[in-house]
Amino acid sequence: LLLLSLIVSLPSLVVLAGGLPFRGMGWTQGTLYNAAFTFAFGALIDGAVVYGTFGALQGRGFDLGGSLATAMRRLLPLVGLGLLAGVGVGLGLVALIAPGLMAATIWYVAAPAIVVEREGVFAALGRSARLTKGDRWRVFAILALIFVAGIFIDRILRGVLVTKAGYVAVSVIIQLVNGLFVAFSSVTRTAVYAQLRQAREGVSVEQIAEVFA
């Protein structure tokens, strides 16, 4: 998980290093490339966590190479999911907040459905909606807990470190800790997906993971 958190933090660390490999571009172009790189990298890591988590749940450990290879094969649907879900949740939050929170809850396990069940973007959203039905308050509570914990950790880190280190050092440490938190959040989502399938379909973790055999 520590190695994965470092990988998750890589795009932000690249930006802190001066935007490499986008140095020399205009500000607008470099910003867009950085954003696209960060977004695609996030989707890749999200998919890798799904595969790696099932390996860990089976006692096989976290296979980083196999995780990244599996995520690469599902990268386009994962990117499409991130774009579509991001727009849907964002619009819901801007409109009345509640619709955005509802969308985030309903679509919470769409990414694992893409990786494990090889669903397309829209099918994965529908699959997540069916799996979370009847358990959405519990899923929302998990989302809320992760969100609040993330804000709390970030504020604590900034408050403690800002008086003891320079800006760059503080930023690097915060990005590394945030990477660990993002990795943990992705592991939690995959575990919730497995639990929902066990409760609704009576399948074990081993049976779910057979698709990776």
PDB file of C-alpha atoms in Angstrom:
ATOM      1  CA  LEU A   1       0.000   0.000   0.000  1.00  0.00           C
ATOM      2  CA  LEU A   2       2.910   2.358   0.723  1.00  0.00           C
ATOM      3  CA  LEU A   3       4.389   1.737  -2.733  1.00  0.00           C
ATOM      4  CA  LEU A   4       0.998   2.260  -4.323  1.00  0.00           C
ATOM      5  CA  SER A   5       0.536   5.534  -2.435  1.00  0.00           C
ATOM      6  CA  LEU A   6       3.847   6.746  -3.868  1.00  0.00           C
ATOM      7  CA  ILE A   7       2.639   5.893  -7.369  1.00  0.00           C
ATOM      8  CA  VAL A   8      -0.677   7.643  -6.713  1.00  0.00           C
ATOM      9  CA  SER A   9       1.252  10.763  -5.670  1.00  0.00           C
ATOM     10  CA  LEU A  10       3.446  10.764  -8.780  1.00  0.00           C
ATOM     11  CA  PRO A  11       1.386  13.221 -10.886  1.00  0.00           C
ATOM     12  CA  SER A  12       1.274  15.780  -8.075  1.00  0.00           C
ATOM     13  CA  LEU A  13       4.995  15.344  -7.429  1.00  0.00           C
ATOM     14  CA  VAL A  14       5.647  15.901 -11.137  1.00  0.00           C
ATOM     15  CA  VAL A  15       3.769  19.190 -10.941  1.00  0.00           C
ATOM     16  CA  LEU A  16       5.779  20.214  -7.868  1.00  0.00           C
ATOM     17  CA  ALA A  17       8.961  19.396  -9.782  1.00  0.00           C
ATOM     18  CA  GLY A  18       8.079  22.046 -12.314  1.00  0.00           C
ATOM     19  CA  GLY A  19       5.543  20.329 -14.520  1.00  0.00           C
ATOM     20  CA  LEU A  20       7.939  17.798 -16.036  1.00  0.00           C
ATOM     21  CA  PRO A  21       7.589  16.385 -18.640  1.00  0.00           C
ATOM     22  CA  PHE A  22       5.484  19.388 -19.736  1.00  0.00           C
ATOM     23  CA  ARG A  23       8.116  22.070 -19.094  1.00  0.00           C
ATOM     24  CA  GLY A  24       8.614  24.346 -22.075  1.00  0.00           C
ATOM     25  CA  MET A  25       4.943  24.370 -23.062  1.00  0.00           C
ATOM     26  CA  GLY A  26       2.765  27.421 -22.719  1.00  0.00           C
ATOM     27  CA  TRP A  27       0.958  27.853 -19.413  1.00  0.00           C
ATOM     28  CA  THR A  28      -2.466  26.854 -20.786  1.00  0.00           C
ATOM     29  CA  GLN A  29      -1.169  23.881 -22.764  1.00  0.00           C
ATOM     30  CA  GLY A  30       1.006  22.674 -19.907  1.00  0.00           C
ATOM     31  CA  THR A  31      -1.882  22.958 -17.450  1.00  0.00           C
ATOM     32  CA  LEU A  32      -4.179  20.955 -19.722  1.00  0.00           C
ATOM     33  CA  TYR A  33      -1.565  18.257 -20.263  1.00  0.00           C
ATOM     34  CA  ASN A  34      -0.882  18.073 -16.543  1.00  0.00           C
ATOM     35  CA  ALA A  35      -4.605  17.752 -15.813  1.00  0.00           C
ATOM     36  CA  ALA A  36      -5.073  15.041 -18.463  1.00  0.00           C
ATOM     37  CA  PHE A  37      -2.015  13.150 -17.205  1.00  0.00           C
ATOM     38  CA  THR A  38      -3.221  13.315 -13.603  1.00  0.00           C
ATOM     39  CA  PHE A  39      -6.762  12.228 -14.526  1.00  0.00           C
ATOM     40  CA  ALA A  40      -5.668   9.260 -16.668  1.00  0.00           C
ATOM     41  CA  PHE A  41      -3.101   8.213 -14.072  1.00  0.00           C
ATOM     42  CA  GLY A  42      -5.774   8.321 -11.368  1.00  0.00           C
ATOM     43  CA  ALA A  43      -8.042   6.063 -13.443  1.00  0.00           C
ATOM     44  CA  LEU A  44      -5.165   3.630 -13.988  1.00  0.00           C
ATOM     45  CA  ILE A  45      -4.388   3.439 -10.269  1.00  0.00           C
ATOM     46  CA  ASP A  46      -8.082   3.043  -9.426  1.00  0.00           C
ATOM     47  CA  GLY A  47      -8.255  -0.009 -11.672  1.00  0.00           C
ATOM     48  CA  ALA A  48      -4.978  -1.399 -10.358  1.00  0.00           C
ATOM     49  CA  VAL A  49      -6.234  -1.193  -6.789  1.00  0.00           C
ATOM     50  CA  VAL A  50      -9.248  -3.361  -7.641  1.00  0.00           C
ATOM     51  CA  TYR A  51      -7.087  -6.214  -8.931  1.00  0.00           C
ATOM     52  CA  GLY A  52      -4.516  -5.844  -6.169  1.00  0.00           C
ATOM     53  CA  THR A  53      -7.121  -5.764  -3.417  1.00  0.00           C
ATOM     54  CA  PHE A  54      -8.688  -9.040  -4.509  1.00  0.00           C
ATOM     55  CA  GLY A  55      -5.239 -10.586  -4.509  1.00  0.00           C
ATOM     56  CA  ALA A  56      -4.651  -9.323  -0.978  1.00  0.00           C
ATOM     57  CA  LEU A  57      -8.070 -10.549   0.181  1.00  0.00           C
ATOM     58  CA  GLN A  58      -7.140 -14.018  -1.093  1.00  0.00           C
ATOM     59  CA  GLY A  59      -3.857 -13.924   0.792  1.00  0.00           C
ATOM     60  CA  ARG A  60      -1.710 -13.676  -2.360  1.00  0.00           C
ATOM     61  CA  GLY A  61      -0.362 -10.224  -1.563  1.00  0.00           C
ATOM     62  CA  PHE A  62      -0.554  -7.131  -3.747  1.00  0.00           C
ATOM     63  CA  ASP A  63       0.800  -7.944  -7.221  1.00  0.00           C
ATOM     64  CA  LEU A  64       1.769  -4.486  -8.511  1.00  0.00           C
ATOM     65  CA  GLY A  65       2.767  -5.622 -12.002  1.00  0.00           C
ATOM     66  CA  GLY A  66      -0.367  -7.693 -12.527  1.00  0.00           C
ATOM     67  CA  SER A  67      -2.506  -4.915 -11.091  1.00  0.00           C
ATOM     68  CA  LEU A  68      -1.159  -2.285 -13.487  1.00  0.00           C
ATOM     69  CA  ALA A  69      -1.405  -4.656 -16.474  1.00  0.00           C
ATOM     70  CA  THR A  70      -5.037  -5.443 -15.677  1.00  0.00           C
ATOM     71  CA  ALA A  71      -5.854  -1.745 -15.234  1.00  0.00           C
ATOM     72  CA  MET A  72      -4.205  -0.889 -18.567  1.00  0.00           C
ATOM     73  CA  ARG A  73      -6.562  -3.269 -20.353  1.00  0.00           C
ATOM     74  CA  ARG A  74      -9.553  -1.446 -18.843  1.00  0.00           C
ATOM     75  CA  LEU A  75      -8.108   2.067 -18.943  1.00  0.00           C
ATOM     76  CA  LEU A  76     -10.432   3.588 -21.545  1.00  0.00           C
ATOM     77  CA  PRO A  77     -13.661   2.542 -19.762  1.00  0.00           C
ATOM     78  CA  LEU A  78     -12.179   3.708 -16.451  1.00  0.00           C
ATOM     79  CA  VAL A  79     -11.336   7.109 -17.923  1.00  0.00           C
ATOM     80  CA  GLY A  80     -14.812   7.320 -19.456  1.00  0.00           C
ATOM     81  CA  LEU A  81     -16.358   6.436 -16.117  1.00  0.00           C
ATOM     82  CA  GLY A  82     -14.306   9.094 -14.347  1.00  0.00           C
ATOM     83  CA  LEU A  83     -15.408  11.744 -16.832  1.00  0.00           C
ATOM     84  CA  LEU A  84     -19.088  10.808 -16.853  1.00  0.00           C
ATOM     85  CA  ALA A  85     -19.420  10.248 -13.111  1.00  0.00           C
ATOM     86  CA  GLY A  86     -17.378  13.358 -12.364  1.00  0.00           C
ATOM     87  CA  VAL A  87     -19.641  15.524 -14.504  1.00  0.00           C
ATOM     88  CA  GLY A  88     -22.795  13.934 -13.071  1.00  0.00           C
ATOM     89  CA  VAL A  89     -21.730  14.284  -9.442  1.00  0.00           C
ATOM     90  CA  GLY A  90     -20.346  17.774 -10.044  1.00  0.00           C
ATOM     91  CA  LEU A  91     -23.554  19.035 -11.636  1.00  0.00           C
ATOM     92  CA  GLY A  92     -25.577  17.492  -8.830  1.00  0.00           C
ATOM     93  CA  LEU A  93     -23.438  19.209  -6.196  1.00  0.00           C
ATOM     94  CA  VAL A  94     -23.704  22.554  -7.971  1.00  0.00           C
ATOM     95  CA  ALA A  95     -27.470  22.213  -8.362  1.00  0.00           C
ATOM     96  CA  LEU A  96     -28.677  21.194  -4.911  1.00  0.00           C
ATOM     97  CA  ILE A  97     -25.786  19.252  -3.290  1.00  0.00           C
ATOM     98  CA  ALA A  98     -28.097  16.333  -2.405  1.00  0.00           C
ATOM     99  CA  PRO A  99     -28.327  14.992  -6.000  1.00  0.00           C
ATOM    100  CA  GLY A 100     -24.541  15.001  -6.250  1.00  0.00           C
ATOM    101  CA  LEU A 101     -24.171  13.086  -2.996  1.00  0.00           C
ATOM    102  CA  MET A 102     -26.829  10.635  -4.145  1.00  0.00           C
ATOM    103  CA  ALA A 103     -25.054  10.087  -7.471  1.00  0.00           C
ATOM    104  CA  ALA A 104     -21.711   9.532  -5.730  1.00  0.00           C
ATOM    105  CA  THR A 105     -23.362   6.930  -3.485  1.00  0.00           C
ATOM    106  CA  ILE A 106     -25.236   5.116  -6.246  1.00  0.00           C
ATOM    107  CA  TRP A 107     -22.165   4.946  -8.512  1.00  0.00           C
ATOM    108  CA  TYR A 108     -19.695   4.154  -5.735  1.00  0.00           C
ATOM    109  CA  VAL A 109     -18.737   0.654  -6.955  1.00  0.00           C
ATOM    110  CA  ALA A 110     -18.849   1.295 -10.708  1.00  0.00           C
ATOM    111  CA  ALA A 111     -15.049   1.139 -11.098  1.00  0.00           C
ATOM    112  CA  PRO A 112     -14.757  -2.371  -9.615  1.00  0.00           C
ATOM    113  CA  ALA A 113     -17.594  -3.475 -11.917  1.00  0.00           C
ATOM    114  CA  ILE A 114     -15.569  -2.271 -14.927  1.00  0.00           C
ATOM    115  CA  VAL A 115     -12.433  -4.135 -13.862  1.00  0.00           C
ATOM    116  CA  VAL A 116     -13.950  -7.326 -12.449  1.00  0.00           C
ATOM    117  CA  GLU A 117     -17.012  -7.793 -14.656  1.00  0.00           C
ATOM    118  CA  ARG A 118     -15.557  -6.052 -17.739  1.00  0.00           C
ATOM    119  CA  GLU A 119     -18.626  -3.861 -18.022  1.00  0.00           C
ATOM    120  CA  GLY A 120     -18.791  -0.776 -20.207  1.00  0.00           C
ATOM    121  CA  VAL A 121     -19.223   2.665 -18.669  1.00  0.00           C
ATOM    122  CA  PHE A 122     -23.024   2.846 -18.686  1.00  0.00           C
ATOM    123  CA  ALA A 123     -23.433  -0.820 -17.774  1.00  0.00           C
ATOM    124  CA  ALA A 124     -21.063  -0.337 -14.825  1.00  0.00           C
ATOM    125  CA  LEU A 125     -23.078   2.628 -13.574  1.00  0.00           C
ATOM    126  CA  GLY A 126     -26.245   0.541 -13.763  1.00  0.00           C
ATOM    127  CA  ARG A 127     -24.539  -2.398 -12.087  1.00  0.00           C
ATOM    128  CA  SER A 128     -23.388  -0.157  -9.231  1.00  0.00           C
ATOM    129  CA  ALA A 129     -26.911   1.191  -8.830  1.00  0.00           C
ATOM    130  CA  ARG A 130     -28.287  -2.336  -8.481  1.00  0.00           C
ATOM    131  CA  LEU A 131     -25.585  -3.473  -6.055  1.00  0.00           C
ATOM    132  CA  THR A 132     -25.962  -0.472  -3.756  1.00  0.00           C
ATOM    133  CA  LYS A 133     -29.763  -0.557  -3.718  1.00  0.00           C
ATOM    134  CA  GLY A 134     -30.935  -1.165  -0.156  1.00  0.00           C
ATOM    135  CA  ASP A 135     -27.490  -0.379   1.270  1.00  0.00           C
ATOM    136  CA  ARG A 136     -27.077   3.219   0.162  1.00  0.00           C
ATOM    137  CA  TRP A 137     -27.182   4.765   3.612  1.00  0.00           C
ATOM    138  CA  ARG A 138     -24.341   2.493   4.656  1.00  0.00           C
ATOM    139  CA  VAL A 139     -22.395   3.342   1.489  1.00  0.00           C
ATOM    140  CA  PHE A 140     -23.054   7.043   2.030  1.00  0.00           C
ATOM    141  CA  ALA A 141     -21.801   6.755   5.607  1.00  0.00           C
ATOM    142  CA  ILE A 142     -18.555   5.231   4.336  1.00  0.00           C
ATOM    143  CA  LEU A 143     -18.198   8.013   1.756  1.00  0.00           C
ATOM    144  CA  ALA A 144     -18.868  10.690   4.356  1.00  0.00           C
ATOM    145  CA  LEU A 145     -16.398   9.163   6.815  1.00  0.00           C
ATOM    146  CA  ILE A 146     -13.659   9.033   4.159  1.00  0.00           C
ATOM    147  CA  PHE A 147     -14.356  12.625   3.115  1.00  0.00           C
ATOM    148  CA  VAL A 148     -14.302  14.009   6.647  1.00  0.00           C
ATOM    149  CA  ALA A 149     -11.198  11.989   7.555  1.00  0.00           C
ATOM    150  CA  GLY A 150      -9.423  13.295   4.448  1.00  0.00           C
ATOM    151  CA  ILE A 151     -10.147  16.915   5.331  1.00  0.00           C
ATOM    152  CA  PHE A 152      -9.139  16.360   8.954  1.00  0.00           C
ATOM    153  CA  ILE A 153      -5.833  14.717   8.026  1.00  0.00           C
ATOM    154  CA  ASP A 154      -5.022  17.442   5.496  1.00  0.00           C
ATOM    155  CA  ARG A 155      -5.714  20.247   7.991  1.00  0.00           C
ATOM    156  CA  ILE A 156      -3.694  18.552  10.734  1.00  0.00           C
ATOM    157  CA  LEU A 157      -0.740  18.026   8.436  1.00  0.00           C
ATOM    158  CA  ARG A 158      -0.763  21.597   7.196  1.00  0.00           C
ATOM    159  CA  GLY A 159      -1.063  22.960  10.721  1.00  0.00           C
ATOM    160  CA  VAL A 160       1.783  20.839  12.088  1.00  0.00           C
ATOM    161  CA  LEU A 161       4.189  20.991   9.163  1.00  0.00           C
ATOM    162  CA  VAL A 162       3.816  24.584   8.032  1.00  0.00           C
ATOM    163  CA  THR A 163       5.813  25.839  11.025  1.00  0.00           C
ATOM    164  CA  LYS A 164       8.509  23.154  10.746  1.00  0.00           C
ATOM    165  CA  ALA A 165       9.378  22.881   7.061  1.00  0.00           C
ATOM    166  CA  GLY A 166       9.521  24.903   3.864  1.00  0.00           C
ATOM    167  CA  TYR A 167       6.729  25.109   1.299  1.00  0.00           C
ATOM    168  CA  VAL A 168       8.131  22.453  -1.047  1.00  0.00           C
ATOM    169  CA  ALA A 169       8.838  19.971   1.772  1.00  0.00           C
ATOM    170  CA  VAL A 170       5.364  20.490   3.223  1.00  0.00           C
ATOM    171  CA  SER A 171       3.764  20.048  -0.206  1.00  0.00           C
ATOM    172  CA  VAL A 172       5.679  16.831  -0.912  1.00  0.00           C
ATOM    173  CA  ILE A 173       4.769  15.305   2.460  1.00  0.00           C
ATOM    174  CA  ILE A 174       1.106  16.268   2.061  1.00  0.00           C
ATOM    175  CA  GLN A 175       0.966  14.774  -1.446  1.00  0.00           C
ATOM    176  CA  LEU A 176       2.521  11.511  -0.235  1.00  0.00           C
ATOM    177  CA  VAL A 177       0.065  11.247   2.663  1.00  0.00           C
ATOM    178  CA  ASN A 178      -2.816  12.136   0.335  1.00  0.00           C
ATOM    179  CA  GLY A 179      -1.623   9.388  -2.013  1.00  0.00           C
ATOM    180  CA  LEU A 180      -1.749   6.892   0.850  1.00  0.00           C
ATOM    181  CA  PHE A 181      -5.247   8.083   1.719  1.00  0.00           C
ATOM    182  CA  VAL A 182      -6.431   7.808  -1.907  1.00  0.00           C
ATOM    183  CA  ALA A 183      -5.037   4.276  -2.124  1.00  0.00           C
ATOM    184  CA  PHE A 184      -6.781   3.351   1.119  1.00  0.00           C
ATOM    185  CA  SER A 185     -10.055   4.838  -0.193  1.00  0.00           C
ATOM    186  CA  SER A 186      -9.804   2.755  -3.367  1.00  0.00           C
ATOM    187  CA  VAL A 187      -9.143  -0.388  -1.328  1.00  0.00           C
ATOM    188  CA  THR A 188     -12.214   0.421   0.785  1.00  0.00           C
ATOM    189  CA  ARG A 189     -14.383   0.812  -2.328  1.00  0.00           C
ATOM    190  CA  THR A 190     -13.225  -2.552  -3.667  1.00  0.00           C
ATOM    191  CA  ALA A 191     -13.922  -4.228  -0.323  1.00  0.00           C
ATOM    192  CA  VAL A 192     -17.435  -2.704  -0.284  1.00  0.00           C
ATOM    193  CA  TYR A 193     -18.019  -4.026  -3.816  1.00  0.00           C
ATOM    194  CA  ALA A 194     -16.985  -7.518  -2.700  1.00  0.00           C
ATOM    195  CA  GLN A 195     -19.231  -7.353   0.369  1.00  0.00           C
ATOM    196  CA  LEU A 196     -22.224  -6.168  -1.672  1.00  0.00           C
ATOM    197  CA  ARG A 197     -21.798  -9.035  -4.117  1.00  0.00           C
ATOM    198  CA  GLN A 198     -21.432 -11.524  -1.274  1.00  0.00           C
ATOM    199  CA  ALA A 199     -24.603 -10.233   0.389  1.00  0.00           C
ATOM    200  CA  ARG A 200     -26.704 -10.030  -2.787  1.00  0.00           C
ATOM    201  CA  GLU A 201     -25.396 -12.920  -4.861  1.00  0.00           C
ATOM    202  CA  GLY A 202     -23.848 -15.257  -2.298  1.00  0.00           C
ATOM    203  CA  VAL A 203     -20.487 -15.359  -4.071  1.00  0.00           C
ATOM    204  CA  SER A 204     -17.180 -15.531  -2.235  1.00  0.00           C
ATOM    205  CA  VAL A 205     -14.111 -13.389  -2.798  1.00  0.00           C
ATOM    206  CA  GLU A 206     -12.431 -16.389  -4.438  1.00  0.00           C
ATOM    207  CA  GLN A 207     -15.327 -16.799  -6.877  1.00  0.00           C
ATOM    208  CA  ILE A 208     -15.305 -13.095  -7.752  1.00  0.00           C
ATOM    209  CA  ALA A 209     -11.546 -13.180  -8.323  1.00  0.00           C
ATOM    210  CA  GLU A 210     -11.782 -16.182 -10.699  1.00  0.00           C
ATOM    211  CA  VAL A 211     -12.145 -13.727 -13.575  1.00  0.00           C
ATOM    212  CA  PHE A 212      -8.466 -12.805 -13.077  1.00  0.00           C
ATOM    213  CA  ALA A 213      -7.254 -16.398 -13.241  1.00  0.00           C
TER     214      ALA A 213
END
